[in-house]
Coordinates of C-alpha atoms and ligand atoms in Angstrom, one line a residue:
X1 CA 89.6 -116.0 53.2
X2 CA 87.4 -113.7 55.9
X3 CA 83.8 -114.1 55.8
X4 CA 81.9 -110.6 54.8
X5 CA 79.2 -109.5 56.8
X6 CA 75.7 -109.7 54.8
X7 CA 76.1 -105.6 55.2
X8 CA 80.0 -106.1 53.5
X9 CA 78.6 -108.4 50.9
X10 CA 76.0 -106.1 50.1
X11 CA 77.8 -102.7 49.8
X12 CA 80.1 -105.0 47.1
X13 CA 76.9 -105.5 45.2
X14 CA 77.9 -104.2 41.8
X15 CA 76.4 -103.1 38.5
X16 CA 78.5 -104.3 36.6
X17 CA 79.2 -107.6 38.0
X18 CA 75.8 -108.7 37.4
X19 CA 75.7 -107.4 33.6
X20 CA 79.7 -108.6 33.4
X21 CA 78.4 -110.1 29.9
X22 CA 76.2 -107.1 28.4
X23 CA 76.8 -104.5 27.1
X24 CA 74.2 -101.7 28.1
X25 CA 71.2 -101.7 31.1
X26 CA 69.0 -98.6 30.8
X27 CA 66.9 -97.7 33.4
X28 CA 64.4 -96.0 33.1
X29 CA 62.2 -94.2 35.8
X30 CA 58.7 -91.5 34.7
X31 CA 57.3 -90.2 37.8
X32 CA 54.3 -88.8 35.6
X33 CA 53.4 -92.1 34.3
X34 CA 55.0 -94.2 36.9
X35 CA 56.6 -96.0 34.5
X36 CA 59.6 -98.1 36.1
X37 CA 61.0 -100.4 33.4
X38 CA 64.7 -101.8 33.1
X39 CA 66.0 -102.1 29.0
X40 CA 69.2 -104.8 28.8
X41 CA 71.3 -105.0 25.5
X42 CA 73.2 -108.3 25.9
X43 CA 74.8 -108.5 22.6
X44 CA 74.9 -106.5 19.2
X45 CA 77.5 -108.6 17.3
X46 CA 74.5 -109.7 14.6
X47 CA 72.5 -106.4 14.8
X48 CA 70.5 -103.8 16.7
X49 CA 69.4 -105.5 19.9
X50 CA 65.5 -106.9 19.6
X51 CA 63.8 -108.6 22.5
X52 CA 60.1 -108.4 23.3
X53 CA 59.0 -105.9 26.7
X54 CA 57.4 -108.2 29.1
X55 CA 55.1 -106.5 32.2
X56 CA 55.2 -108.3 35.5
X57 CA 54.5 -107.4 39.3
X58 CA 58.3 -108.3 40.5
X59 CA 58.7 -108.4 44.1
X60 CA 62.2 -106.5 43.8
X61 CA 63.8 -104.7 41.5
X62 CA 66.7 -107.2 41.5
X63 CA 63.9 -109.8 40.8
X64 CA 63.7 -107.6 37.6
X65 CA 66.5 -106.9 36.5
X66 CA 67.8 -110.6 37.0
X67 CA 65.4 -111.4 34.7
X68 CA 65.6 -108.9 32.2
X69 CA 69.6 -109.7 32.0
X70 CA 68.6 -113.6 31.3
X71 CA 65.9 -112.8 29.0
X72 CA 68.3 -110.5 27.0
X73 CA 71.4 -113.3 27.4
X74 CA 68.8 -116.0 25.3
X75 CA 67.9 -113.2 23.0
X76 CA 71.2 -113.3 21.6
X77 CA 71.2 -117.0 21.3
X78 CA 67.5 -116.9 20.1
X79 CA 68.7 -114.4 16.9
X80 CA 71.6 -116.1 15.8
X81 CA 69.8 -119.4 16.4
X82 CA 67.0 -117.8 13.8
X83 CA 69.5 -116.9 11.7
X84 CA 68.1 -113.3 12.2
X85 CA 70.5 -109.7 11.7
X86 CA 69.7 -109.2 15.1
X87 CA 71.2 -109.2 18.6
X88 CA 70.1 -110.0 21.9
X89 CA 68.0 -107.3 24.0
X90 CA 65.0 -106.9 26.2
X91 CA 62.8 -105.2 28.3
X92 CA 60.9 -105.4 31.7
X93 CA 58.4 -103.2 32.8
X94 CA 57.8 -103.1 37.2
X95 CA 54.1 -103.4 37.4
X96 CA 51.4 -105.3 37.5
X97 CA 49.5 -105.9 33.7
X98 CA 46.2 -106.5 34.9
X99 CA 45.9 -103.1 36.8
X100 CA 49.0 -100.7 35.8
X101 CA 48.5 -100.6 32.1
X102 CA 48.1 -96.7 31.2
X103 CA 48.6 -95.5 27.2
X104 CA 50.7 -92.8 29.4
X105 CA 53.0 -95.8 30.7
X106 CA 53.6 -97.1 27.5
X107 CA 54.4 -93.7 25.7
X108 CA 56.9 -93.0 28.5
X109 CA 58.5 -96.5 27.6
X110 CA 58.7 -95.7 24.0
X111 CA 60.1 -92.4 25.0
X112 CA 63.3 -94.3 26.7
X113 CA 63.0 -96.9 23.5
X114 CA 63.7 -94.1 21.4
X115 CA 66.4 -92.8 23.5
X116 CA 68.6 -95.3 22.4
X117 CA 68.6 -94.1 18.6
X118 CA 67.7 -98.0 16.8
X119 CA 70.0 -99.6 19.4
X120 CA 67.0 -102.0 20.8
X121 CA 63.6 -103.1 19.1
X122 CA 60.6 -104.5 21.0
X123 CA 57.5 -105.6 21.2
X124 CA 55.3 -107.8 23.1
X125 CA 55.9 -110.2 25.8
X126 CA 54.8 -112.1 28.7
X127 CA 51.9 -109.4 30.4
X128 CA 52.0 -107.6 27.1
X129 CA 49.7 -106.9 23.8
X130 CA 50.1 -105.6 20.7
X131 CA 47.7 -102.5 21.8
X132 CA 50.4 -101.3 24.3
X133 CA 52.9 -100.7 21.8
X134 CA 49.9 -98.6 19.6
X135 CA 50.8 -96.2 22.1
X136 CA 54.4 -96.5 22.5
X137 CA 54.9 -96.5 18.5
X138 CA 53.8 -93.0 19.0
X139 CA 57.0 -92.2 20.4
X140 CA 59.6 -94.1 18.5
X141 CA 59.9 -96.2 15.4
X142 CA 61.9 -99.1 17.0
X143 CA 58.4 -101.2 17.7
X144 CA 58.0 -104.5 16.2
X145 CA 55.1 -106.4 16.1
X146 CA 52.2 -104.3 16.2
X147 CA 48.9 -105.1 14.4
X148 CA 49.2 -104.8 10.6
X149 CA 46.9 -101.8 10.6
X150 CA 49.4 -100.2 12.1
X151 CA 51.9 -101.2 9.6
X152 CA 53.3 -104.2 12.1
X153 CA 53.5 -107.7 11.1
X154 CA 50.9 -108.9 13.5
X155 CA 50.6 -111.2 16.4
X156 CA 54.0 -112.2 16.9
X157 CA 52.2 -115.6 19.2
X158 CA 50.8 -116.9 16.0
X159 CA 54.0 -117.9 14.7
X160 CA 55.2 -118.4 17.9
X161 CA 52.8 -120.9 18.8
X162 CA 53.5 -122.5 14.9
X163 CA 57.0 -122.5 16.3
X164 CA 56.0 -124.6 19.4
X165 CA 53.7 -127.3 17.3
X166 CA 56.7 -128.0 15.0
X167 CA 59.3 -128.7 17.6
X168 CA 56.6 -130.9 19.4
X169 CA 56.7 -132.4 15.7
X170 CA 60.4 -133.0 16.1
X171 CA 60.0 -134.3 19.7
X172 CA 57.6 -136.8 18.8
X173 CA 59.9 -137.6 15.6
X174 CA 62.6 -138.4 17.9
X175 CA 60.6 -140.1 20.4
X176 CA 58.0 -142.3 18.0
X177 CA 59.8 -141.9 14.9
X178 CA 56.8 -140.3 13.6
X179 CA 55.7 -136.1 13.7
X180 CA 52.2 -136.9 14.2
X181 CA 50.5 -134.6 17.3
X182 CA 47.8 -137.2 17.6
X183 CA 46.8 -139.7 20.3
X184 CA 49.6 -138.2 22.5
X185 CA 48.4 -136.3 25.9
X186 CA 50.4 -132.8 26.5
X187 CA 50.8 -131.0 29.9
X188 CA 50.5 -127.0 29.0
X189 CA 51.7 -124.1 31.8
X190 CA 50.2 -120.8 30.7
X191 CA 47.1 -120.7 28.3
X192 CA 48.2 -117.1 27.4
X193 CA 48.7 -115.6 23.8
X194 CA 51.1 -119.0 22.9
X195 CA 49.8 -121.4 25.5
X196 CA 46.1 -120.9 24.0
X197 CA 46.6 -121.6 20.7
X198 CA 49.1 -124.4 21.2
X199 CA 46.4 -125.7 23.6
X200 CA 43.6 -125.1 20.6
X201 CA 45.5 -126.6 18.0
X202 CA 46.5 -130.0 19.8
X203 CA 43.2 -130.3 20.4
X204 CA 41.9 -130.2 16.9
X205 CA 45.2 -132.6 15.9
X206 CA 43.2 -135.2 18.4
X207 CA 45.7 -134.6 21.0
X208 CA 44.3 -134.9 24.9
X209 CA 45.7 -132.0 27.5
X210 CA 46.3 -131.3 31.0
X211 CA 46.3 -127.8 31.5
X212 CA 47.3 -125.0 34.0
X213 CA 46.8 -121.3 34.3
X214 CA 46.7 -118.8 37.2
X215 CA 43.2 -117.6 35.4
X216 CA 41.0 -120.1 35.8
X217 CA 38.7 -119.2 33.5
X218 CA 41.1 -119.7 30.5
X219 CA 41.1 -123.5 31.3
X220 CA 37.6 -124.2 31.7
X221 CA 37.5 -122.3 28.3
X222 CA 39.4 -125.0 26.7
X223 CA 37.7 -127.7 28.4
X224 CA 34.9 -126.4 26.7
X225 CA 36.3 -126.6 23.6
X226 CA 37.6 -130.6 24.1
X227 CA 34.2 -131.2 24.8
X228 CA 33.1 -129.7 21.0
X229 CA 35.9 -131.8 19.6
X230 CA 35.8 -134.9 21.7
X231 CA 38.8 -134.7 23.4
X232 CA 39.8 -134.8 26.9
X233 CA 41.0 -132.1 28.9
X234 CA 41.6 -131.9 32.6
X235 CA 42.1 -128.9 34.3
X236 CA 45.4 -129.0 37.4
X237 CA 46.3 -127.1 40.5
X238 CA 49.4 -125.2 40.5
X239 CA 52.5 -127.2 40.0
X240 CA 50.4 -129.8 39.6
X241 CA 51.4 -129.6 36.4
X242 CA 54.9 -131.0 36.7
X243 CA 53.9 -134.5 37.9
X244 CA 50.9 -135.4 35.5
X245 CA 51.4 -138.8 33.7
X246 CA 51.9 -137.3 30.1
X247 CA 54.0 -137.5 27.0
X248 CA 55.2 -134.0 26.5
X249 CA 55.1 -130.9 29.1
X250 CA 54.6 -127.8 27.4
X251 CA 55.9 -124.8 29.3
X252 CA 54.2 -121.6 28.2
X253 CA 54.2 -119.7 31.3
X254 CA 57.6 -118.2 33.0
X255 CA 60.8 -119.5 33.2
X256 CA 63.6 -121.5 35.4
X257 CA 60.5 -123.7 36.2
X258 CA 63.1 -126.5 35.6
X259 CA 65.1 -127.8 38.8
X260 CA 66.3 -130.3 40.9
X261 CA 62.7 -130.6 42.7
X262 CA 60.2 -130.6 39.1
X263 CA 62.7 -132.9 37.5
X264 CA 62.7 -135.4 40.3
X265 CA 58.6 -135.3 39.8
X266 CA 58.5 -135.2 36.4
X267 CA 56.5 -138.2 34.8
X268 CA 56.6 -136.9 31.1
X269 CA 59.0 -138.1 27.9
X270 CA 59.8 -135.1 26.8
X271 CA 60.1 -130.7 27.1
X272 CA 59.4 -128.7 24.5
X273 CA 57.4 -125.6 25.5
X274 CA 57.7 -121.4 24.2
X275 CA 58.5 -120.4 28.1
X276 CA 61.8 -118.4 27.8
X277 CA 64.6 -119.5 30.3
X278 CA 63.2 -122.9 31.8
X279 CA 65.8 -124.8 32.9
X280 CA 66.8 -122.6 36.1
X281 CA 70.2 -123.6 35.6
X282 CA 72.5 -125.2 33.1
X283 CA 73.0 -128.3 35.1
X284 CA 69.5 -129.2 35.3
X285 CA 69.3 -130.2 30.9
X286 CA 72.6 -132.7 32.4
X287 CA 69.7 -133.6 34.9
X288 CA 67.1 -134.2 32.1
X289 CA 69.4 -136.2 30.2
X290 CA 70.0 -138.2 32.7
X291 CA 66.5 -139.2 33.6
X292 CA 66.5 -139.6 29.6
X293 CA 63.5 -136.9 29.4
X294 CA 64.7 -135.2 25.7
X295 CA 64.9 -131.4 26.4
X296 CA 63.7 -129.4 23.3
X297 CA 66.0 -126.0 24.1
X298 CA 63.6 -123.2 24.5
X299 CA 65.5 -120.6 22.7
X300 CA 65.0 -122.7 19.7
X301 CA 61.3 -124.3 20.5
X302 CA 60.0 -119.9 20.9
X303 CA 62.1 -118.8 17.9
X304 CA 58.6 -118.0 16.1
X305 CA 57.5 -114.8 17.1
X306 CA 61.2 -113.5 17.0
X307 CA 60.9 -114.8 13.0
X308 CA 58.0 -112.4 12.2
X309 CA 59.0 -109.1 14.3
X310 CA 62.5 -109.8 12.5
X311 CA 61.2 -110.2 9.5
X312 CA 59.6 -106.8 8.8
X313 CA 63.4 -105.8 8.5
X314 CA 62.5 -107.0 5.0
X315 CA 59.1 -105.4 4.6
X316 CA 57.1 -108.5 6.4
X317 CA 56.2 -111.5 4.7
X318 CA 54.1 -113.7 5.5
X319 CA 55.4 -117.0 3.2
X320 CA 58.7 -116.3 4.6
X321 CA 57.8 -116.4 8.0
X322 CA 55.7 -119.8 7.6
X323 CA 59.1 -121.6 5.9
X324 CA 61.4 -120.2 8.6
X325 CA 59.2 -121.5 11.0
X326 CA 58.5 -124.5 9.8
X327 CA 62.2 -124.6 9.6
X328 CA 62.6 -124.9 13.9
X329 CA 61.5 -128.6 13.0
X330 CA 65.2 -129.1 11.1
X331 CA 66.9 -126.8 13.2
X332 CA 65.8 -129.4 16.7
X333 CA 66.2 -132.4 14.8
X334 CA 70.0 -131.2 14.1
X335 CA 70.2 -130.4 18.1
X336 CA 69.0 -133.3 18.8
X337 CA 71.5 -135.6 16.5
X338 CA 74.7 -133.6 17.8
X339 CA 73.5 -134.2 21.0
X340 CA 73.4 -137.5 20.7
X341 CA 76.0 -137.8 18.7
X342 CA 78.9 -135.9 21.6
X343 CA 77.0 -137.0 24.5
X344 CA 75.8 -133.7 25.4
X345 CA 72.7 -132.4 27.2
X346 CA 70.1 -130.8 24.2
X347 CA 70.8 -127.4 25.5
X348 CA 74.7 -127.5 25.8
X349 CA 74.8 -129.0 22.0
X350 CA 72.6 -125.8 20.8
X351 CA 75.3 -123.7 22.4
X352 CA 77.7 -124.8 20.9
X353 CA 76.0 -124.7 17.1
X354 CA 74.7 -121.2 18.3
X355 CA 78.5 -119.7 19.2
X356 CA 79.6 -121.4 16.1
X357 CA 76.9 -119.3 14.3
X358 CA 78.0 -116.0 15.9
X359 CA 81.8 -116.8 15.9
X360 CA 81.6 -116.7 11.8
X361 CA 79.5 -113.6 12.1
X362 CA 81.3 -111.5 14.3
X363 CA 84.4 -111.1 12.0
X364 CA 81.5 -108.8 9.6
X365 CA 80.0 -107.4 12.7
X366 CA 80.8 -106.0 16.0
X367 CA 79.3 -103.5 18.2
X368 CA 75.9 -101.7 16.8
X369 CA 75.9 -98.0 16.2
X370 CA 73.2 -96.5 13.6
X371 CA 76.1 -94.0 12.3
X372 CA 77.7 -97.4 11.2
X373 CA 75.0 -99.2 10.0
X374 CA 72.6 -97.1 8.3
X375 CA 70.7 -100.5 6.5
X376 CA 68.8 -100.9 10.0
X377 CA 65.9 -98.9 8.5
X378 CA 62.8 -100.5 9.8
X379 CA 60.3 -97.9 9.0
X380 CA 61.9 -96.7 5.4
X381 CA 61.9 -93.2 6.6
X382 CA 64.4 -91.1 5.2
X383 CA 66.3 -90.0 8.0
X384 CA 65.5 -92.3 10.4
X385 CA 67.7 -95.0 12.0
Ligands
NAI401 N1 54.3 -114.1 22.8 C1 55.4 -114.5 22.1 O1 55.4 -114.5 20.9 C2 56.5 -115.2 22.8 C3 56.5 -115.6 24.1 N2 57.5 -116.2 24.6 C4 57.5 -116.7 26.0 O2 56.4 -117.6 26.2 C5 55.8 -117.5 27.5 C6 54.3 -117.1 27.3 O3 54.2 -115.9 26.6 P1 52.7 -115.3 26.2 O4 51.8 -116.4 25.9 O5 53.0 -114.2 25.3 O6 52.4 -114.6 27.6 P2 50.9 -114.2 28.2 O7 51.2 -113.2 29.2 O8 50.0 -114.0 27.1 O9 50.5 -115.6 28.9 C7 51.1 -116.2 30.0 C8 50.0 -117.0 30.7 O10 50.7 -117.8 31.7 C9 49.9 -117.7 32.8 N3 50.8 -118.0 34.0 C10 51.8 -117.2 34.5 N4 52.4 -117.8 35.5 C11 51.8 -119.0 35.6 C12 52.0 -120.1 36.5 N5 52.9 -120.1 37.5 N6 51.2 -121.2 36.4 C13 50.3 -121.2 35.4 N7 50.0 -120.2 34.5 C14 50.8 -119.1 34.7 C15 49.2 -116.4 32.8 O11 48.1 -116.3 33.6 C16 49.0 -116.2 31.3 O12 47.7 -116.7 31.0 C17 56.6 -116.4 28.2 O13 57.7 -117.0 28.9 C18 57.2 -115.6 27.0 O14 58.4 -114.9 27.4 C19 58.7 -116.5 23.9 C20 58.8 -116.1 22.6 C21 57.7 -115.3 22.0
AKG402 O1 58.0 -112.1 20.0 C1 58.4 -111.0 20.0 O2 57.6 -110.0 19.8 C2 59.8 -110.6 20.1 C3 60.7 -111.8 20.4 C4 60.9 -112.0 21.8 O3 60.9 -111.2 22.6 C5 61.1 -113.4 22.3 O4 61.2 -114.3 21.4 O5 61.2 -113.6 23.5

């Protein structure tokens, strides 16, 4: 076959190639605000899409929307994984958090949120707090997540983070045969909203840490902390991070952090972190199994947060929320038996449970409309979606 040009290959650049598997990109562009933020729906067979917004300086706007469409894409494997009525969305916003945040930038996004009539729910993400969505709830009813003065469930990283210590529970179950988070050391990327208190709580297990951030600050923060507790914390450069001496390696940061030159460094046992989308490709958790370092499958490990927001579906509760997350311990240690038991990376055997899930589903379900499904009534409000 003839070679394009790189000008040929680029004019065959096409939309809908790239979202072949989803069924909707929004994008959505306020001058006034200068709002430039990119909504995917991957996947409504369970529900209404959900998918947190996350805020991020992206060199490109193919850099964004690459991501959006693999953050939506593990949505949908994240809710059926849950066991939530939800499918698989999410949203991007260009910019950078630590200097674009506006309350005008975030009305504007709930103005395109609302635009899609209960299609998609958000909330926060990576470069995201529950105060940005104050302002976009004044625009649309479809936010999740927001502080419980607000009527939201809350910090969705709380039970995110819960999420994250129970499948470290699991890994060490598989590795020591016992859940304990003690006497272990743990490598953490990203002391953020989950990275933090994953951090803290180790810690006060009598856990030691090597930790990362681009902030600085945040590490010597928990340094400080080890110090009050006794433990030992020590603070690494960059990727640094993915040749420490450690048992466990905790992403919390971004994703497809996982490839062929991290796992050749690699000197840990085991993965289990709440970063979405770490292995940069599939062939890299065939790569982790064969350097036997167990992979806990992130869509599984972060399920937490996606637990609460869902939740409020039901009018929020919090006992609820703590058994369903507690239940991500079960739902790994299943993983990680059918893995073992077909010879097949961690993340390849939660596939397959996960399409099992929606194949048995999607006879009830199939493509979202409110006029179809008027039960999708967050907010109670007569009327509403
Ligand atoms: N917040 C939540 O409930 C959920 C979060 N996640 C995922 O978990 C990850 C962390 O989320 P959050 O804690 O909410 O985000 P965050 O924005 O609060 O924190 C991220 C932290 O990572 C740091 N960071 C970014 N790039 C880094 C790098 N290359 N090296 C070291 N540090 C770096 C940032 O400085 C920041 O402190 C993200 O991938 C997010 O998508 C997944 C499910 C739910
Ligand atoms: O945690 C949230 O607020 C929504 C769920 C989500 O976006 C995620 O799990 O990545």
């Amino acid at each position: 076959m003839m070679e394009l040009s790189p000008e040929k290959q680029m004019m065959q650049w096409d939309i809908f190639n790239e979202m072949s598997e989803h069924e909707q990109v929004v994008f959505c562009n306020d001058q006034a605000s200068g709002l430039k933020a990119i909504i995917a729906i991957h996947d409504t067979t369970l529900g209404p899409a959900l998918g947190g917004c996350r805020m991020y300086p992206y060199h490109t706007t193919e850099d964004a929307l690459e991501d959006v469409l693999r953050l939506s894409r593990g949505m949908t494997k994240k809710c059926a994984a849950a066991d939530v009525d939800f499918g698989g969305g999410k949203a991007v916003i260009i910019g950078d958090p630590t200097k674009d945040k506006t309350p005008e930038l975030f009305r504007a996004f709930g103005q395109f949120v609302e635009s899609l009539q209960g299609r998609f729910y958000t909330g926060t993400d990576m470069g995201t707090t529950m105060d940005d969505f104050v302002h976009a709830m004044k625009e649309t009813r479809c936010i999740v997540g927001v502080p419980e003065e607000f009527g939201g469930s809350g910090d969705s990283s709380v039970p995110t983070a819960e999420g994250v210590l129970n499948s470290l529970r699991a890994v060490n179950t598989v590795l020591n045969g016992d859940p304990s988070l003690a006497d272990h050391t743990y490598a953490i990327q990203g002391l953020g909203k989950v990275g933090y208190k994953v951090a803290m709580q180790l810690l006060s297990e009598g856990a030691d840490l090597y930790v990362t951030d681009l902030q600085p600050a945040i590490s010597v923060k928990v340094k400080e902390q080890a110090v009050k507790l006794g433990r030992d914390v020590q603070i690494v450069d960059g990727d640094g991070i993915f040749t420490v001496h450690a048992d466990v390696l905790v992403p919390c940061a971004r994703g497809g952090i996982i490839d062929e030159r991290t796992i050749s460094n690699l000197n840990v046992k085991a993965i289990a972190g709440s970063a979405n989308n770490q292995l940069k490709e599939t062939r890299h958790g065939a790569m982790l199994q064969a350097r036997g370092i167990l992979y806990a499958p992130d869509y599984i490990v972060n399920g937490g947060g996606l637990i609460q927001v869902a939740d409020e579906l039901y009018g929020g509760n919090k006992a609820r929320v703590v058994a369903k997350t507690q239940a991500i311990y079960h739902s790994l240690i299943e993983v990680f038996e059918y893995s073992k038991a077909n010879q097949l990376p961690t993340e390849e055997a939660a596939d397959q449970l996960v399409a099992r899930r929606m194949a048995s589903r999607s006879s009830r379900n199939s493509f979202f409309t409110n006029r179809t499904r008027p039960k999708w009534s967050i907010r109670q409000e007569k009327g509403m979606y």
